[in-house]
Short mmCIF file of C-alpha atoms in Angstrom, two decimals:
data_model
loop_
_atom_site.label_atom_id
_atom_site.label_comp_id
_atom_site.label_asym_id
_atom_site.label_seq_id
_atom_site.Cartn_x
_atom_site.Cartn_y
_atom_site.Cartn_z
CA MET A 27 -24.68 20.36 -27.67
CA GLU A 28 -21.97 20.79 -30.29
CA GLN A 29 -20.65 17.42 -31.17
CA SER A 30 -19.75 17.63 -34.83
CA GLY A 31 -16.39 15.90 -34.88
CA ASN A 32 -15.55 17.17 -31.41
CA PHE A 33 -17.53 14.45 -29.69
CA PHE A 34 -14.49 12.32 -28.85
CA GLN A 35 -12.60 15.34 -27.55
CA MET A 36 -15.24 15.93 -24.86
CA GLY A 37 -14.47 19.64 -24.75
CA GLY A 38 -10.85 18.93 -23.81
CA TYR A 39 -11.75 16.45 -21.06
CA ALA A 40 -11.41 13.40 -23.32
CA PHE A 41 -8.86 11.62 -21.14
CA TYR A 42 -10.91 11.97 -17.95
CA VAL A 43 -14.30 11.18 -19.45
CA TRP A 44 -13.21 8.21 -21.55
CA SER A 45 -11.04 6.73 -18.80
CA SER A 46 -14.04 6.86 -16.46
CA TYR A 47 -16.35 5.13 -18.91
CA GLY A 48 -13.66 2.66 -20.00
CA LEU A 49 -12.77 1.74 -16.45
CA THR A 50 -16.44 1.24 -15.57
CA LEU A 51 -16.91 -0.98 -18.61
CA ILE A 52 -13.87 -3.10 -17.74
CA VAL A 53 -14.89 -3.56 -14.10
CA LEU A 54 -18.48 -4.47 -15.04
CA LEU A 55 -17.27 -6.94 -17.67
CA ILE A 56 -14.85 -8.64 -15.28
CA ASN A 57 -17.61 -9.01 -12.70
CA TYR A 58 -19.84 -10.51 -15.37
CA LEU A 59 -17.34 -12.93 -16.90
CA SER A 60 -15.57 -14.24 -13.81
CA PRO A 61 -18.61 -15.90 -12.12
CA LYS A 62 -19.79 -17.28 -15.50
CA PHE A 63 -16.41 -18.85 -16.05
CA SER A 64 -16.11 -20.28 -12.53
CA GLU A 65 -19.64 -21.70 -12.64
CA LYS A 66 -18.87 -23.48 -15.89
CA LYS A 67 -15.76 -24.94 -14.28
CA LEU A 68 -17.68 -26.09 -11.22
CA ILE A 69 -20.39 -27.79 -13.29
CA ALA A 70 -17.77 -29.50 -15.46
CA GLU A 71 -16.06 -30.75 -12.31
CA LEU A 72 -19.30 -32.10 -10.88
CA VAL A 73 -20.18 -33.78 -14.17
CA LYS A 74 -16.76 -35.42 -14.21
CA ARG A 75 -17.21 -36.58 -10.64
CA SER A 76 -20.60 -38.09 -11.35
CA LYS A 77 -19.24 -39.92 -14.39
CA LEU A 78 -16.44 -41.38 -12.27
CA LYS A 79 -18.98 -42.56 -9.73
CA LYS A 80 -20.99 -44.27 -12.44
CA THR A 81 -18.00 -46.27 -13.62
CA ASP A 82 -17.27 -47.24 -10.00
CA ILE A 83 -20.68 -48.82 -9.67
CA LYS A 84 -20.22 -50.81 -12.85
CA MET B 19 -45.75 -14.43 2.44
CA TRP B 20 -43.80 -16.24 5.15
CA LYS B 21 -44.23 -19.50 3.31
CA TRP B 22 -42.87 -17.88 0.18
CA ILE B 23 -39.81 -16.61 2.05
CA THR B 24 -39.02 -19.99 3.58
CA LYS B 25 -39.41 -21.55 0.17
CA PHE B 26 -36.99 -19.02 -1.27
CA ALA B 27 -34.53 -19.88 1.50
CA SER B 28 -34.43 -23.51 0.41
CA PRO B 29 -31.33 -23.94 -1.78
CA MET B 30 -33.10 -25.88 -4.53
CA HIS B 31 -35.92 -23.37 -4.93
CA PHE B 32 -33.39 -20.60 -4.85
CA TYR B 33 -31.52 -22.27 -7.69
CA LEU B 34 -34.68 -22.55 -9.79
CA LEU B 35 -35.69 -18.97 -9.01
CA VAL B 36 -32.26 -17.64 -10.03
CA ASN B 37 -32.46 -19.51 -13.33
CA ARG B 38 -35.79 -17.88 -14.05
CA LEU B 39 -34.90 -14.36 -12.90
CA THR B 40 -31.40 -13.72 -14.21
CA PRO B 41 -32.22 -13.51 -17.95
CA TRP B 42 -34.80 -10.80 -17.23
CA LEU B 43 -32.52 -8.89 -14.90
CA GLY B 44 -29.53 -9.26 -17.20
CA TRP B 45 -31.29 -8.13 -20.38
CA GLY B 46 -33.06 -5.37 -18.50
CA ALA B 47 -29.70 -4.10 -17.27
CA ALA B 48 -28.18 -4.34 -20.77
CA ILE B 49 -31.00 -2.36 -22.40
CA LEU B 50 -30.96 0.28 -19.67
CA PHE B 51 -27.17 0.57 -19.94
CA VAL B 52 -27.42 1.33 -23.65
CA ALA B 53 -30.20 3.88 -23.08
CA GLY B 54 -28.38 5.38 -20.08
CA VAL B 55 -25.02 5.73 -21.83
CA TYR B 56 -26.72 7.28 -24.86
CA GLY B 57 -28.51 9.72 -22.58
CA ALA B 58 -25.33 10.46 -20.65
CA LEU B 59 -23.13 11.13 -23.67
CA PHE B 60 -25.55 12.58 -26.24
CA TYR B 61 -28.84 13.62 -24.72
CA ALA B 62 -27.75 15.44 -21.58
CA PRO B 63 -26.56 18.99 -22.24
CA ALA B 64 -23.04 19.98 -21.19
CA ASP B 65 -22.83 21.63 -17.78
CA TYR B 66 -22.47 25.41 -17.94
CA GLN B 67 -19.63 25.36 -15.41
CA GLN B 68 -18.00 21.98 -15.81
CA GLY B 69 -18.51 21.52 -19.54
CA GLU B 70 -18.29 17.98 -20.81
CA SER B 71 -16.37 16.66 -17.80
CA PHE B 72 -19.59 16.51 -15.83
CA ARG B 73 -20.56 13.45 -17.89
CA ILE B 74 -18.37 11.47 -15.51
CA ILE B 75 -21.13 11.74 -12.90
CA TYR B 76 -23.23 9.25 -14.90
CA VAL B 77 -20.85 6.49 -13.90
CA HIS B 78 -19.59 8.05 -10.66
CA VAL B 79 -22.89 8.71 -8.86
CA PRO B 80 -24.56 5.33 -9.59
CA SER B 81 -21.34 3.57 -8.53
CA ALA B 82 -21.28 5.50 -5.28
CA TRP B 83 -24.96 4.77 -4.61
CA MET B 84 -24.40 1.08 -5.34
CA SER B 85 -21.34 0.95 -3.08
CA MET B 86 -23.55 1.92 -0.13
CA PHE B 87 -26.65 0.02 -1.19
CA ILE B 88 -24.73 -3.24 -1.68
CA TYR B 89 -23.11 -2.79 1.72
CA MET B 90 -26.55 -2.53 3.32
CA VAL B 91 -27.71 -5.64 1.45
CA MET B 92 -24.57 -7.48 2.54
CA ALA B 93 -25.06 -6.51 6.19
CA ALA B 94 -28.79 -7.31 6.12
CA ALA B 95 -28.25 -10.68 4.43
CA GLY B 96 -25.44 -11.42 6.89
CA GLY B 97 -27.73 -10.49 9.79
CA ALA B 98 -30.50 -12.71 8.42
CA GLY B 99 -27.97 -15.52 8.17
CA LEU B 100 -26.99 -14.99 11.81
CA ILE B 101 -30.61 -15.20 12.97
CA TRP B 102 -32.13 -17.87 10.73
CA LYS B 103 -28.93 -19.67 9.70
CA THR B 104 -30.06 -19.82 6.10
CA LYS B 105 -27.47 -20.79 3.51
CA VAL B 106 -29.05 -18.61 0.85
CA SER B 107 -28.68 -15.40 2.84
CA ASP B 108 -25.07 -16.24 3.66
CA ALA B 109 -24.43 -16.87 -0.02
CA ILE B 110 -25.98 -13.51 -0.93
CA ALA B 111 -23.88 -11.71 1.67
CA ARG B 112 -20.68 -13.35 0.49
CA SER B 113 -21.49 -12.79 -3.19
CA SER B 114 -22.18 -9.11 -2.58
CA ALA B 115 -18.72 -8.32 -1.26
CA PRO B 116 -16.71 -8.41 -4.52
CA LEU B 117 -19.45 -6.49 -6.34
CA GLY B 118 -19.61 -3.87 -3.61
CA ALA B 119 -15.84 -3.55 -3.59
CA SER B 120 -15.88 -3.09 -7.37
CA PHE B 121 -18.44 -0.30 -7.22
CA THR B 122 -16.59 1.39 -4.34
CA PHE B 123 -13.41 1.24 -6.38
CA LEU B 124 -15.25 2.71 -9.38
CA ALA B 125 -16.73 5.50 -7.28
CA LEU B 126 -13.27 6.42 -5.98
CA ALA B 127 -11.50 6.07 -9.34
CA THR B 128 -14.07 7.99 -11.41
CA GLY B 129 -14.28 10.58 -8.64
CA SER B 130 -10.55 10.99 -8.91
CA LEU B 131 -10.76 11.33 -12.69
CA TRP B 132 -13.33 14.06 -12.20
CA GLY B 133 -11.43 15.70 -9.35
CA LYS B 134 -8.22 16.18 -11.30
CA PRO B 135 -9.60 18.58 -13.93
CA MET B 136 -12.24 20.15 -11.63
CA TRP B 137 -10.51 20.48 -8.27
CA GLY B 138 -6.97 20.29 -9.62
CA THR B 139 -6.12 17.24 -7.54
CA TRP B 140 -6.60 13.48 -7.77
CA TRP B 141 -7.23 13.10 -4.06
CA VAL B 142 -7.91 15.08 -0.90
CA TRP B 143 -8.44 13.76 2.62
CA ASP B 144 -11.93 15.14 2.65
CA ALA B 145 -14.60 13.51 4.82
CA ARG B 146 -16.60 12.10 1.90
CA LEU B 147 -13.59 10.65 0.11
CA THR B 148 -12.03 9.27 3.28
CA SER B 149 -15.22 7.57 4.47
CA GLU B 150 -15.70 6.04 1.01
CA LEU B 151 -12.12 4.75 1.17
CA ILE B 152 -12.92 3.19 4.56
CA LEU B 153 -15.89 1.48 2.89
CA LEU B 154 -13.49 -0.06 0.37
CA PHE B 155 -11.33 -1.33 3.24
CA LEU B 156 -14.42 -2.78 4.95
CA TYR B 157 -15.24 -4.73 1.78
CA LEU B 158 -11.64 -5.89 1.39
CA GLY B 159 -11.51 -6.86 5.07
CA TYR B 160 -14.71 -8.85 4.65
CA ILE B 161 -13.34 -10.65 1.57
CA ALA B 162 -10.04 -11.40 3.34
CA LEU B 163 -11.92 -12.74 6.36
CA GLN B 164 -13.98 -15.03 4.14
CA SER B 165 -10.94 -16.53 2.50
CA ALA B 166 -9.06 -16.84 5.80
CA ILE B 167 -11.67 -19.06 7.46
CA ASP B 168 -12.12 -22.51 5.94
CA ASP B 169 -15.40 -23.42 7.59
CA LYS B 170 -18.15 -21.68 5.59
CA ARG B 171 -20.50 -21.34 8.55
CA THR B 172 -17.91 -19.71 10.79
CA ALA B 173 -16.75 -17.50 7.94
CA ALA B 174 -20.32 -16.35 7.29
CA ARG B 175 -20.85 -15.58 11.00
CA ALA B 176 -17.61 -13.66 11.37
CA GLY B 177 -18.28 -11.78 8.14
CA ALA B 178 -21.80 -10.87 9.18
CA ILE B 179 -20.56 -9.38 12.45
CA LEU B 180 -17.88 -7.37 10.64
CA ALA B 181 -20.45 -6.17 8.08
CA LEU B 182 -22.97 -5.19 10.75
CA VAL B 183 -20.41 -3.22 12.77
CA GLY B 184 -19.28 -1.48 9.58
CA VAL B 185 -22.81 -0.23 8.90
CA VAL B 186 -21.94 2.74 11.11
CA ASN B 187 -19.84 4.02 8.21
CA ILE B 188 -22.82 4.29 5.82
CA PRO B 189 -24.56 7.30 7.44
CA ILE B 190 -21.12 8.84 7.89
CA ILE B 191 -20.57 8.65 4.11
CA HIS B 192 -24.04 9.94 3.36
CA TYR B 193 -24.02 12.89 5.77
CA SER B 194 -20.29 13.65 5.53
CA VAL B 195 -20.98 16.46 3.06
CA GLU B 196 -23.37 18.08 5.53
CA TRP B 197 -21.56 17.42 8.81
CA TRP B 198 -18.19 18.62 7.66
CA ASN B 199 -16.94 21.31 5.38
CA THR B 200 -15.98 19.14 2.48
CA LEU B 201 -14.53 19.85 -0.92
CA HIS B 202 -17.00 17.28 -2.22
CA GLN B 203 -20.27 18.93 -3.18
CA GLY B 204 -23.47 18.45 -1.22
CA PRO B 205 -26.34 16.23 -2.30
CA THR B 206 -28.28 17.37 -5.37
CA ILE B 207 -30.72 14.49 -5.71
CA THR B 208 -31.08 12.56 -2.45
CA LYS B 209 -32.55 15.38 -0.43
CA LEU B 210 -36.06 16.20 0.64
CA ASP B 211 -36.28 19.31 -1.52
CA THR B 212 -36.75 18.99 -5.27
CA PRO B 213 -33.50 17.87 -6.90
CA SER B 214 -31.33 20.79 -8.00
CA ILE B 215 -30.44 19.28 -11.34
CA HIS B 216 -32.02 19.88 -14.71
CA ILE B 217 -34.48 17.20 -15.77
CA ASP B 218 -32.55 16.46 -18.99
CA MET B 219 -29.51 15.71 -16.86
CA LEU B 220 -31.47 13.82 -14.23
CA ILE B 221 -33.24 11.29 -16.49
CA PRO B 222 -30.08 9.61 -17.85
CA LEU B 223 -28.72 9.49 -14.30
CA LEU B 224 -31.79 7.68 -13.02
CA ILE B 225 -31.69 5.26 -15.97
CA MET B 226 -28.03 4.52 -15.23
CA ALA B 227 -28.81 4.02 -11.54
CA LEU B 228 -31.55 1.54 -12.43
CA ALA B 229 -29.22 -0.26 -14.85
CA PHE B 230 -26.58 -0.58 -12.12
CA ASN B 231 -29.20 -1.96 -9.74
CA LEU B 232 -30.42 -4.61 -12.17
CA TYR B 233 -26.83 -5.49 -13.04
CA TYR B 234 -26.04 -6.00 -9.36
CA ALA B 235 -29.20 -8.08 -8.83
CA ALA B 236 -28.32 -10.37 -11.75
CA MET B 237 -24.67 -10.71 -10.78
CA VAL B 238 -25.25 -11.33 -7.08
CA LEU B 239 -27.79 -14.05 -7.89
CA ILE B 240 -25.41 -15.76 -10.34
CA ARG B 241 -22.62 -15.68 -7.77
CA ALA B 242 -24.90 -16.91 -5.00
CA ARG B 243 -26.13 -19.75 -7.24
CA HIS B 244 -22.51 -20.83 -7.67
CA GLU B 245 -21.99 -20.78 -3.89
CA ILE B 246 -25.14 -22.80 -3.33
CA ILE B 247 -24.26 -25.48 -5.89
CA GLU B 248 -20.78 -25.80 -4.42
CA GLN B 249 -22.04 -26.13 -0.86
CA GLU B 250 -24.83 -28.51 -1.81
CA LYS B 251 -22.81 -30.63 -4.21
CA ASN B 252 -23.42 -33.78 -2.17
CA SER B 253 -27.15 -33.25 -1.84
CA LYS B 254 -29.63 -35.20 -3.91
CA TRP B 255 -30.99 -32.31 -5.95
CA VAL B 256 -27.56 -31.19 -7.17
CA GLN B 257 -26.64 -34.77 -8.05
CA ASP B 258 -29.90 -35.17 -9.96
CA LEU B 259 -29.15 -31.93 -11.75
CA ILE B 260 -25.72 -33.17 -12.75
CA ILE B 261 -27.11 -36.53 -13.89
CA ASP B 262 -29.46 -34.59 -16.16
CA LYS B 263 -26.45 -32.77 -17.60
CA VAL B 264 -24.54 -36.01 -18.10
CA ALA B 265 -27.51 -37.58 -19.86
CA VAL B 266 -27.77 -34.74 -22.36
#
């Protein structure tokens, strides 16, 4: 495969190839980050709730 | 075996199992992604007809496979939820929908990006493309149904029925290229004969497919864990878990 310097041009198909890979990367990243973020939020909420309960008892 | 399954279906054991499994699945997926992308962009030779544009198949084909595989998992988990009324299977079904929709979208979008230079058009109403689009609508319909029904149990039941009815679309997608005269090419790998693809092109594709599978497994478990914690937030084990976090 000739790729000396022409690698990013993808034989003239650069736009199509790189958009495909870029789009895939973005979609996979979003699907990775969004549940991580929402789980953190949920745990923080539950921690807050349990702290409130503790002070109620006191 | 049965004992193991029932144990897995208990929310607390599921939570512990997910914690143990996801690092392995996640890192496995990450390593395979690196190897697969390297293979796809550097190792695989350019196609003699399509040139470098054929490299799109390394994201297109695994996405398309996943779009169908995840649908089957979603329907099966939904069905299991209908029969055994297990929260874990409902959580897996519900968590699969956004992932499946994402892969369906990717299959359609990357297919379009390949179709433009190769077929000269972004889109045709060909049987394969149309049935894949219907799959996307099935996922979106399922997601909409889930958010429209407040009661989780009812939502899971309604979703499972929708998913099971929609299974009819899966063989239609798979065989569309054989049943109809489509612009989309026929199968090169998933056929009984030996695959009609060169081994140097095939290996990166299989690595990518495996990476996508592990990625899905890790992501669906993380999402399902979230669902389970939320639903069980008033149970003793979740409260104990939170107390541990507060203490730290």
